Amino acid sequence: MSVFIDRSDRVLVQGITGGEGTFWTKHMRDLGTDVTAGVTPGKEGQSVEGVPVYHTVRRAVAEHPADAAMLFVPPRFTKDAVLEALDAGIRKVVTIADGIPLHEALEIRAAARSCGARVVGGNTSGVISPGRAMMGMFPYWIERVYRPGRIGVMTRSGSLTNEVAAMIVRAGFGVSSLLGVGGDSVPGTRFAEFLPDFQADPETDAVVVIGELGGTMEEEVAEAIESGTFRKPLVAFLGGRNAPKGKRMGHAGAIVTGGKGTVEGKTAALRRAGAAVADRPRLVGELLREILGDPAQI
Amino acid sequence: MKLHEHEAKEVFASEGIPVPRPVLATDPDAAARAARDLGFPCVLKSQVLRGGRGKAGLIKLVRTEPEARDTAAALFGGPHGVRKILVEEAVDIDRELYLSITVDPAAAEAVVLVCSEGGVEIEDLAARSPEKIVRERVPPAEGLSPYRARNVAYALGLSGEAAKKTAGILEALWRVFRKNDAELAEINPLFLTKDGLVVAGDGKLAIDDNSLFRHPGREPGRDYYDSDAAFESAAEGIPYLQFDGDISLMCAGAGLTTVVYDLIVDEGGSVANYLEFGGPNYKKAVRAMELCLKNDPKVILIVTFGTIARADVMAEGIADAVKRLAPKCPIVACIRGTGEEKAVETLRGLGLDPLFDTEEAVRRAVALAAAARAPGAAPKAGGSK
């Protein structure tokens, strides 16, 4: 079992004929993901990497039922593409789009909630369970980063994920499922909403949260630990400890306003709840060893 | 994108929110003429994008034409880069309120925040006495219904015409927020005047950067940035922040660049600029290095761990940049990810010593910067050894 995506999930790719769509569809299949159909308006009848292409999601799912939709769609068309997937009955959606208009992000989340669906992203590399399946863009072939194992990972940053995952692997561990919630201020799904899945996953021993300054997602993780919703060990690494106040550090969501969203505050909340917080990427692996023991001995 | 006050108020007025009569002036004589035409007393408001203008002496009440000219001259000539002054009629104030609409990210909906104390820093107030702030949620499917506007007006303790007018202004502010894809629409203070009017004393409007493509007239010009490099990088679509330290960051990915910044500060170093040349910019190494060199850095630090942004392509770009720009400061490079074997070869070909560990790269950059600061130090060209 893995969190969010597994080999049994039938995945539809929206925007499959674009450069990214084509490139990553190949890699998703190579890893074992069951990509059943693709959608690009106007391109029905073509095929990409052996995957048949349809004009609309409705026409695609009529021939190939789908459990999940992977969007390689530009940000300004993302809301429409998400609504199209939801309308066709798909309840798991991943969007990598970087630059979704803020007001549309609100509408996307409201639409997902109203039908019990989960939208992951935007501004993310996606979701991967190494050795099994992925929706998104991960260099799973880099072995020192994407080794299968028993550590769950949730992250707001793609580049930092490679950095921290490499430290998890260097400490002798591997990754069960990795979920990129993305760097936007209003993501489709928030960290804490995945914690029950990791809690229930028998193949996850502990979770690493890669967070950063801004927003309240890390504080919500602390609340989930305090309330007993999440009971496995948790190690966090948070970027932006030294970021100057009022500067937006790259991601739309990475800004401290009015003294709220500081890494200091997040660290205190997580430690109070019993989580470990690493202040350097390397310490993530070391803390996991302290908590779980030497993985070679388990 | 934050708009200047005069732009925000223009938008407010177009939706029916009363604002004081305005004239925009770009030199002291024009400011004095505008003041004379509006009548005294009136207010000179420097149009700069920073908070706390009142405390910083950037807003002045003037009572005569010579005073208006002298004051305007002082504001234009001051250290804050004032290029425009908004001259406004003074308002006879009875009460001040705070009114804003923003996004509550956790709830994923808009929220109205109001307070019966205007002119305060809302964030300070939220920390000090949060009970004074009235919140009203705005569900996306519903929008700001009139009943919600009334909820707010009466919760502020208003009555009669003042309550009705304030509710109307709030509905207009919601239209501003929606039509402009705003992150924030704020009136602070909203004046209730002695003759029963309700007028926007200040105006803040921040448009969501991801929505700017829908607002063609709104490309931010040079006076929206605090440096030439920041302005030029924005035009290129390269994420950039200006600082005043020693080490220029040329990194890939927002999260990683932010952490490199953290680690430099931890090691006692300082950052000249934050710059990302990952994602869609990974072939722009030459332009990125050009922007870094504008800061005359002591060291350029390159840290990447790329997926789509291939390491070998980034390394080629850096080689090209080094050949064309011949930077005099040392370069520390830690380029990993897709194609890193080839990247390492390329970097070695440049005489660089490629590293694989972020923390080690940061320590080396900080040490080189410190050495360059030491008296009599001459930084070594091109290399990092």
XYZ file of C-alpha atoms in Angstrom:
683
model
C 0.000 0.000 0.000
C 1.183 3.498 -0.639
C -0.196 6.950 -0.061
C -2.164 8.617 -2.900
C -0.806 6.735 -5.937
C -0.115 3.033 -6.525
C 0.254 0.648 -9.447
C -3.447 -0.163 -9.322
C -4.429 3.469 -10.049
C -5.430 4.197 -13.615
C -4.006 7.587 -14.530
C -5.218 9.994 -17.185
C -2.781 12.678 -18.384
C -4.230 16.087 -19.321
C -1.919 18.064 -21.592
C -0.185 14.855 -22.684
C 0.982 16.100 -26.101
C 3.064 18.996 -24.752
C 6.824 18.678 -24.194
C 6.603 18.076 -20.464
C 3.520 15.901 -20.792
C 5.177 13.607 -23.312
C 8.523 13.446 -21.488
C 7.074 12.674 -18.079
C 4.378 10.314 -19.376
C 7.219 8.114 -20.599
C 8.910 8.215 -17.193
C 5.677 7.639 -15.281
C 5.100 4.490 -17.334
C 8.719 3.368 -17.051
C 8.394 3.474 -13.290
C 5.273 1.315 -13.474
C 2.423 3.842 -13.369
C -0.702 2.676 -15.223
C -1.234 5.578 -17.639
C -4.381 4.643 -19.577
C -5.263 7.708 -21.628
C -4.311 11.261 -22.453
C -6.225 14.438 -23.268
C -5.369 17.390 -25.471
C -8.244 19.255 -27.130
C -7.992 18.891 -30.906
C -5.545 15.984 -30.863
C -7.836 12.963 -30.557
C -6.571 9.988 -32.550
C -2.897 10.645 -31.853
C -0.949 8.572 -29.390
C 1.893 9.506 -27.031
C 4.254 6.761 -25.872
C 1.541 4.313 -26.887
C -1.124 6.133 -24.847
C -4.252 7.084 -26.837
C -5.166 10.787 -26.882
C -8.733 12.209 -26.671
C -10.240 15.679 -27.154
C -11.879 15.802 -23.712
C -11.687 14.049 -20.361
C -15.290 12.891 -20.785
C -14.464 11.170 -24.070
C -11.297 9.627 -22.600
C -12.919 8.131 -19.495
C -15.786 6.719 -21.602
C -13.183 4.418 -23.148
C -10.677 4.203 -20.279
C -12.007 4.603 -16.737
C -9.538 6.631 -14.652
C -8.863 6.959 -10.928
C -6.503 9.899 -11.136
C -5.668 12.811 -13.417
C -2.167 14.209 -13.929
C -2.186 17.762 -15.294
C 0.587 19.135 -17.507
C -1.491 22.217 -18.215
C -0.365 25.887 -18.044
C -1.415 27.759 -14.893
C -4.031 29.945 -16.548
C -5.929 26.855 -17.816
C -5.483 24.784 -14.685
C -8.770 25.637 -12.984
C -10.683 24.575 -16.078
C -8.691 21.343 -16.383
C -9.263 20.488 -12.701
C -13.000 21.130 -12.990
C -13.091 18.982 -16.138
C -11.454 16.058 -14.301
C -13.781 16.417 -11.303
C -16.812 16.605 -13.606
C -15.759 13.302 -15.204
C -15.800 11.660 -11.764
C -12.041 11.655 -11.112
C -11.289 12.232 -7.436
C -7.481 12.419 -7.389
C -5.786 15.209 -9.305
C -2.151 16.381 -9.387
C -1.207 19.698 -10.995
C 2.392 20.855 -11.430
C 1.376 24.302 -12.750
C 3.529 27.074 -11.274
C 1.573 30.332 -11.247
C -2.084 29.435 -10.702
C -4.007 32.700 -10.160
C -4.768 33.109 -6.452
C -8.538 33.524 -6.773
C -8.678 30.423 -8.968
C -6.742 28.450 -6.367
C -9.572 29.271 -3.944
C -12.146 28.014 -6.443
C -10.154 24.830 -7.128
C -9.992 23.950 -3.462
C -13.673 24.731 -2.921
C -14.651 22.557 -5.910
C -12.499 19.664 -4.698
C -13.928 19.834 -1.213
C -17.507 19.948 -2.427
C -17.124 16.539 -4.120
C -14.696 14.903 -1.710
C -11.823 14.990 -4.191
C -8.144 15.662 -3.562
C -6.160 18.077 -5.686
C -2.395 18.106 -5.069
C -0.406 21.222 -6.090
C 0.125 23.447 -7.948
C 3.735 24.494 -7.992
C 4.874 20.984 -7.106
C 6.892 18.159 -8.657
C 3.971 15.859 -7.798
C 3.661 12.571 -5.957
C 5.872 9.467 -6.043
C 6.062 6.101 -4.339
C 9.574 5.060 -5.416
C 9.730 1.706 -7.155
C 5.964 1.730 -7.755
C 4.289 4.681 -9.364
C 4.436 8.426 -9.753
C 2.350 11.362 -10.924
C 4.645 14.240 -11.726
C 8.282 14.945 -12.454
C 10.820 13.175 -10.269
C 14.306 12.026 -11.329
C 13.595 8.626 -9.772
C 16.602 7.237 -11.640
C 18.955 9.105 -9.292
C 19.457 6.297 -6.799
C 20.970 8.332 -4.025
C 17.716 10.312 -3.797
C 14.779 8.072 -4.713
C 15.510 4.763 -2.991
C 12.370 2.835 -1.940
C 11.990 2.497 1.820
C 9.811 3.215 4.823
C 10.005 7.004 5.345
C 7.082 9.137 4.193
C 7.934 12.619 2.921
C 5.779 15.730 2.492
C 7.248 18.862 0.968
C 6.570 22.425 -0.192
C 9.680 22.544 -2.393
C 10.928 20.470 -5.336
C 14.605 21.484 -5.262
C 14.862 21.059 -1.512
C 13.224 17.640 -1.735
C 16.165 16.264 -3.731
C 18.544 17.770 -1.176
C 16.734 16.351 1.886
C 15.781 12.982 0.344
C 19.467 12.459 -0.465
C 20.211 12.875 3.258
C 17.467 10.387 4.185
C 19.016 7.857 1.818
C 22.558 8.661 2.988
C 21.478 7.741 6.530
C 20.472 4.314 5.225
C 16.734 4.867 4.814
C 14.454 5.040 1.786
C 11.169 6.664 0.850
C 7.720 5.017 1.020
C 5.606 7.808 -0.474
C 6.590 11.391 -1.235
C 3.894 14.031 -1.590
C 4.711 17.495 -2.905
C 1.959 19.808 -1.664
C 3.654 22.664 -3.548
C 4.916 26.150 -2.845
C 1.733 28.177 -3.336
C 0.001 30.002 -0.514
C -3.269 28.162 -1.186
C -2.348 24.580 -2.132
C -5.001 22.082 -3.206
C -4.181 19.829 -0.256
C -2.397 20.788 2.952
C 0.233 18.829 4.921
C -2.088 17.886 7.776
C -4.662 16.438 5.395
C -2.195 13.702 4.386
C -1.212 12.736 7.932
C -4.116 10.269 8.420
C -2.981 8.467 5.242
C 0.586 8.147 6.512
C -0.714 7.072 9.924
C -2.740 4.286 8.263
C 0.039 3.222 5.881
C 1.697 0.046 7.257
C 4.723 0.697 5.056
C 5.551 4.094 6.572
C 7.518 4.105 9.852
C 8.057 7.849 10.146
C 7.365 11.039 8.222
C 9.701 13.840 7.174
C 8.098 17.240 6.588
C 10.019 19.684 4.400
C 8.425 23.017 5.178
C 9.396 26.659 5.050
C 8.503 30.104 6.284
C 5.025 31.503 5.637
C 1.510 30.232 6.205
C 0.359 27.826 8.903
C 0.754 24.358 7.384
C 3.551 23.318 9.755
C 1.559 24.535 12.767
C -1.364 22.387 11.573
C 0.986 19.373 11.534
C 1.886 20.149 15.156
C -1.821 20.272 16.024
C -2.416 16.881 14.373
C 0.347 15.388 16.520
C -0.972 17.011 19.691
C -4.520 15.829 19.051
C -3.338 12.258 18.481
C -4.399 12.143 14.827
C -0.790 11.407 13.890
C 1.219 9.183 16.222
C 4.301 8.069 14.261
C 7.683 9.808 14.624
C 7.993 13.006 12.638
C 11.088 14.972 11.644
C 10.765 18.422 10.101
C 13.228 20.541 8.163
C 12.171 24.146 7.616
C 13.678 26.592 5.155
C 13.795 30.344 5.723
C 15.050 30.490 9.318
C 17.142 33.546 8.554
C 14.917 35.087 5.880
C 14.419 38.816 6.354
C 10.929 39.850 7.402
C 8.555 40.939 4.661
C 10.607 39.443 1.782
C 8.932 36.767 -0.297
C 11.555 34.038 -0.621
C 10.841 32.519 -4.021
C 7.605 30.630 -3.398
C 4.348 32.591 -3.334
C 3.631 31.152 0.105
C 7.060 31.829 1.583
C 6.654 35.163 3.326
C 6.374 36.302 6.906
C 3.700 38.916 7.443
C 2.974 40.651 10.695
C 5.236 38.311 12.648
C 3.202 35.277 11.528
C 4.644 32.316 9.661
C 8.179 32.495 11.080
C 10.299 29.356 11.129
C 10.978 30.106 14.797
C 7.250 29.882 15.597
C 6.811 26.740 13.500
C 9.826 25.066 15.115
C 8.532 25.829 18.602
C 5.054 24.464 17.763
C 6.469 21.248 16.278
C 8.889 20.646 19.152
C 6.154 21.297 21.698
C 4.095 18.608 19.977
C 6.980 16.147 20.222
C 8.337 16.325 16.655
C 12.053 16.597 15.936
C 13.220 19.619 13.934
C 16.473 19.551 11.958
C 18.132 22.878 11.244
C 20.343 21.458 8.467
C 19.450 18.964 5.726
C 22.087 16.511 6.955
C 20.504 16.384 10.425
C 17.284 14.946 8.971
C 19.026 11.609 8.387
C 20.816 11.736 11.728
C 17.588 12.443 13.641
C 15.853 9.558 11.870
C 18.663 7.236 13.003
C 18.368 8.509 16.575
C 14.623 7.886 16.595
C 14.302 4.701 14.539
C 17.733 3.160 15.074
C 20.223 2.023 12.474
C 18.200 0.914 9.433
C 20.720 -1.870 8.722
C 19.763 -3.462 12.061
C 15.967 -3.267 11.573
C 2.234 43.711 -7.424
C 1.560 46.491 -4.976
C -0.038 49.586 -6.493
C 0.815 53.100 -5.417
C -1.791 54.866 -3.307
C -2.943 57.131 -6.138
C -3.469 54.119 -8.419
C -5.361 52.198 -5.754
C -7.602 55.186 -5.047
C -8.317 55.624 -8.728
C -9.566 52.024 -8.793
C -11.540 52.567 -5.581
C -13.207 55.699 -6.987
C -14.164 53.842 -10.173
C -16.184 51.443 -8.005
C -17.882 54.295 -6.156
C -15.742 54.526 -3.020
C -15.466 58.215 -2.025
C -11.867 59.515 -1.915
C -10.560 63.009 -1.123
C -10.136 65.202 -4.223
C -6.689 64.304 -5.607
C -4.040 65.903 -7.850
C -0.836 64.098 -8.738
C 2.339 66.217 -8.845
C 5.799 65.355 -10.123
C 7.632 68.555 -9.069
C 7.407 71.131 -6.251
C 5.795 73.865 -8.391
C 3.070 71.508 -9.599
C 2.480 70.414 -6.000
C 2.140 74.039 -4.883
C -0.292 74.855 -7.717
C -2.338 71.744 -6.932
C -2.477 72.712 -3.260
C -3.638 76.242 -4.125
C -6.376 74.884 -6.405
C -7.587 72.362 -3.820
C -7.530 74.936 -1.026
C -5.783 74.918 2.351
C -5.116 73.028 4.474
C -4.247 70.063 2.290
C -2.065 67.007 2.464
C 1.081 66.075 0.519
C 1.481 62.312 0.309
C 4.702 60.775 -1.081
C 3.914 57.938 -3.480
C 6.381 55.268 -2.371
C 5.701 51.594 -1.758
C 6.541 51.358 1.911
C 4.509 51.157 5.073
C 4.614 53.692 7.890
C 4.812 56.729 5.589
C 3.332 58.977 8.284
C 5.970 58.071 10.861
C 8.736 58.369 8.255
C 7.670 61.978 7.578
C 6.519 61.204 4.043
C 3.014 62.615 4.568
C 2.712 66.318 5.430
C -0.129 68.738 6.117
C 0.463 72.169 4.533
C -1.379 75.460 5.080
C 0.082 77.886 2.556
C 1.365 77.835 -1.003
C 5.025 78.551 -0.096
C 4.852 75.890 2.600
C 3.452 73.444 0.017
C 6.319 74.222 -2.391
C 9.061 73.953 0.272
C 7.613 70.780 1.747
C 7.234 69.162 -1.676
C 10.810 70.131 -2.566
C 12.053 68.514 0.645
C 10.062 65.337 -0.059
C 11.286 65.068 -3.664
C 14.856 65.745 -2.567
C 14.777 63.326 0.391
C 16.397 59.903 0.627
C 13.278 57.865 -0.195
C 13.280 58.171 -3.975
C 9.976 60.074 -4.113
C 8.984 60.675 -7.742
C 5.303 61.526 -7.319
C 3.319 63.347 -4.665
C -0.394 62.952 -4.244
C -1.902 66.288 -3.183
C -5.268 65.838 -1.454
C -7.818 68.082 0.212
C -7.728 67.677 3.992
C -10.711 65.974 5.583
C -12.449 67.015 8.811
C -12.177 63.733 10.694
C -14.619 62.524 13.320
C -13.674 58.812 13.472
C -11.275 56.445 11.742
C -11.916 52.794 10.876
C -9.854 49.983 9.393
C -11.270 47.942 6.475
C -9.622 45.249 4.396
C -10.258 42.185 2.287
C -7.567 39.543 1.934
C -7.171 35.776 1.515
C -7.196 33.377 4.444
C -4.935 30.628 3.043
C -5.858 27.995 5.652
C -9.587 28.415 5.028
C -8.973 28.920 1.285
C -11.418 31.796 1.082
C -11.440 35.558 1.210
C -11.915 37.253 4.544
C -13.000 40.742 5.562
C -11.085 42.267 8.456
C -12.375 45.447 10.081
C -11.605 47.356 13.205
C -13.105 50.405 14.880
C -9.591 51.845 15.319
C -8.301 53.197 12.032
C -4.776 54.235 11.224
C -3.238 51.431 13.268
C -0.958 48.688 11.997
C -3.467 45.856 11.761
C -0.771 43.250 12.418
C 0.263 44.973 15.649
C -3.376 45.147 16.680
C -3.897 41.465 15.834
C -1.019 40.632 18.165
C -2.022 43.109 20.897
C -5.812 42.898 21.100
C -7.244 40.482 18.530
C -10.737 40.864 20.033
C -10.950 44.320 18.469
C -10.783 42.887 14.957
C -14.064 41.786 13.377
C -13.744 39.004 10.794
C -16.318 38.050 8.197
C -15.651 35.126 5.882
C -16.406 35.320 2.188
C -17.083 31.852 0.739
C -15.942 31.733 -2.921
C -19.280 30.456 -4.214
C -21.244 33.192 -2.428
C -19.066 36.270 -2.575
C -19.600 39.215 -0.237
C -23.387 39.258 0.094
C -24.989 42.493 1.304
C -25.978 40.854 4.603
C -22.300 40.128 5.307
C -21.448 43.794 4.683
C -24.227 44.789 7.123
C -22.945 42.265 9.688
C -19.616 44.025 9.585
C -20.919 47.606 9.677
C -23.121 46.986 12.708
C -20.447 44.934 14.459
C -18.286 48.076 14.265
C -20.882 49.866 16.365
C -21.980 52.146 13.520
C -25.561 53.273 13.077
C -27.767 55.288 10.753
C -26.254 56.640 7.525
C -22.678 55.845 8.590
C -23.519 52.131 8.851
C -25.239 52.120 5.461
C -22.426 54.006 3.761
C -19.746 51.810 5.291
C -21.572 48.641 4.222
C -21.820 50.087 0.703
C -18.097 50.856 0.683
C -17.337 47.326 1.791
C -19.377 45.913 -1.095
C -17.501 48.213 -3.468
C -14.185 47.086 -1.955
C -15.215 43.481 -2.662
C -15.793 44.384 -6.333
C -12.321 45.968 -6.390
C -10.848 42.822 -4.818
C -12.503 40.471 -7.335
C -12.072 42.516 -10.503
C -8.404 43.159 -9.800
C -7.488 39.615 -8.666
C -6.232 41.185 -5.459
C -4.211 39.656 -2.652
C -5.144 42.631 -0.530
C -7.545 45.560 -0.805
C -7.260 47.827 2.214
C -8.598 51.166 3.388
C -6.683 52.331 6.432
C -7.948 54.638 7.659
C -11.522 55.002 6.469
C -12.616 58.468 7.647
C -16.040 59.255 9.058
C -16.156 63.038 8.670
C -17.872 65.574 10.931
C -20.325 66.367 8.141
C -21.421 62.723 7.845
C -19.319 61.561 4.910
C -17.383 58.320 4.704
C -14.097 58.714 2.777
C -11.090 56.474 2.033
C -8.110 58.185 3.689
C -5.552 55.756 2.275
C -5.674 52.987 -0.289
C -3.701 49.783 -0.675
C -4.238 47.360 -3.500
C -1.938 44.392 -4.185
C -2.625 42.409 -7.328
C -1.768 38.697 -7.355
C 1.354 38.369 -9.538
C -0.002 35.175 -11.108
C -3.020 37.124 -12.361
C -1.157 40.070 -13.906
C -1.659 38.621 -17.387
C -5.320 39.602 -17.040
C -4.423 43.226 -16.270
C -2.429 44.403 -19.289
C -1.972 48.047 -18.211
C -0.317 46.999 -14.952
C 3.257 46.002 -15.791
C 5.319 47.323 -12.887
C 7.895 49.945 -13.936
C 11.235 50.833 -12.359
C 9.660 52.701 -9.418
C 8.095 49.459 -8.148
C 11.549 47.969 -7.394
C 14.332 48.927 -5.009
C 17.237 48.312 -7.413
C 18.046 48.206 -11.138
C 18.970 44.528 -10.870
C 15.631 43.697 -9.223
C 13.754 45.524 -11.975
C 15.752 43.914 -14.810
C 15.463 40.406 -13.369
C 11.700 40.793 -12.980
C 11.476 41.736 -16.646
C 13.414 38.531 -17.460
C 11.205 36.418 -15.188
C 14.189 35.592 -12.969
C 13.308 35.512 -9.247
C 15.619 37.996 -7.532
C 15.949 39.731 -4.184
C 18.401 42.516 -3.446
C 20.570 42.417 -0.324
C 23.807 44.202 0.516
C 26.242 41.462 1.573
C 29.180 39.665 -0.039
C 27.921 36.459 -1.664
C 25.820 36.420 -4.833
C 23.514 33.404 -4.958
C 22.916 31.809 -8.319
C 20.860 28.813 -7.316
C 18.020 26.686 -8.649
C 14.702 26.251 -6.902
C 13.030 28.522 -4.363
C 13.280 26.093 -1.456
C 16.943 25.275 -1.969
C 17.947 28.908 -2.547
C 16.183 29.923 0.671
C 18.069 27.232 2.592
C 21.401 28.290 1.089
C 20.599 31.794 2.364
C 19.948 30.337 5.850
C 23.206 28.386 5.860
C 25.264 31.412 4.786
C 23.888 33.460 7.661
C 24.554 30.537 10.041
C 28.180 30.446 8.919
C 28.567 34.154 9.558
C 28.472 35.179 5.890
C 26.242 37.704 4.147
C 24.228 37.619 0.919
C 24.508 40.155 -1.911
C 21.521 38.859 -3.807
C 19.115 35.946 -4.009
C 18.701 34.708 -7.573
C 17.081 31.570 -8.999
C 18.092 30.376 -12.398
C 16.323 27.028 -12.183
C 12.985 25.996 -13.642
C 12.246 27.821 -16.884
C 15.431 29.925 -16.508
C 18.000 27.154 -16.474
C 19.428 28.180 -19.812
C 19.858 31.799 -18.695
C 23.163 31.413 -16.846
C 24.792 34.302 -18.721
C 22.002 36.736 -17.860
C 21.891 35.463 -14.282
C 25.623 35.967 -13.777
C 25.423 39.415 -15.349
C 22.800 40.398 -12.756
C 24.942 38.997 -9.926
C 28.009 40.916 -11.111
C 26.096 44.203 -10.858
C 26.451 43.773 -7.094
C 30.245 43.475 -7.290
C 30.113 40.339 -5.098
C 33.113 38.845 -3.298
C 31.993 35.326 -4.298
C 29.394 33.792 -6.615
C 27.851 30.678 -5.084
C 26.066 28.253 -7.402
C 24.002 25.487 -5.780
C 21.530 23.336 -7.733
C 19.930 19.902 -7.516
C 17.979 19.834 -10.718
C 15.439 17.552 -12.302
C 14.197 19.188 -15.469
C 16.799 21.868 -15.061
C 19.577 19.547 -16.197
C 22.926 19.856 -14.435
C 24.921 19.448 -17.649
C 22.996 22.217 -19.419
C 23.383 24.551 -16.444
C 27.111 23.834 -16.328
C 27.428 24.609 -20.050
C 25.648 27.901 -19.396
C 28.022 28.733 -16.580
C 31.013 27.945 -18.795
C 29.590 30.293 -21.399
C 28.985 32.996 -18.774
C 32.501 32.716 -17.356
C 34.016 33.016 -20.838
C 31.904 35.999 -21.815
C 31.835 37.915 -18.539
C 35.211 36.912 -17.065
C 34.146 37.486 -13.443
C 36.972 38.651 -11.204
C 35.519 37.092 -8.073
C 35.822 33.380 -7.256
C 32.992 30.970 -8.090
C 31.942 28.086 -5.876
C 29.829 25.509 -7.710
C 27.755 22.605 -6.399
C 25.695 21.368 -9.340
C 23.881 18.059 -8.944
C 20.991 16.158 -10.486
C 20.208 14.996 -14.005
C 23.416 14.836 -16.077
C 25.752 15.708 -13.214
C 28.679 13.569 -14.471
C 28.944 15.712 -17.565
C 28.406 18.863 -15.510
C 31.365 17.980 -13.310
C 33.584 17.587 -16.384
C 32.475 20.962 -17.746
C 33.155 22.721 -14.446
C 36.594 21.120 -14.104
C 37.325 22.308 -17.639
C 36.768 25.848 -16.315
C 39.306 25.308 -13.567
C 36.590 25.073 -10.919
C 36.502 22.454 -8.190
C 32.904 21.161 -8.265
C 31.421 20.206 -4.887
C 28.547 17.821 -4.102
C 27.528 18.886 -0.640
C 25.532 22.083 -0.074
C 26.916 22.743 3.387
C 30.499 22.332 2.218
C 29.872 24.717 -0.679
C 28.426 27.312 1.690
C 31.395 27.039 4.067
C 33.823 27.496 1.214
C 31.963 30.530 -0.130
C 31.846 32.161 3.302
C 35.576 31.532 3.826
C 36.427 33.025 0.428
C 34.272 36.069 1.126
C 35.979 36.567 4.473
C 39.401 36.250 2.836
C 38.428 38.821 0.200
C 37.378 41.213 2.957
C 40.677 40.819 4.801
C 43.038 43.775 4.342
C 45.261 43.472 1.286
C 43.346 40.505 -0.081
C 43.139 40.173 -3.845
C 40.481 37.723 -4.960
C 41.641 35.108 -7.389
C 40.150 35.334 -10.834
C 37.779 32.638 -12.039
C 38.852 29.794 -9.790
C 37.681 28.582 -6.423
C 40.809 26.896 -5.056
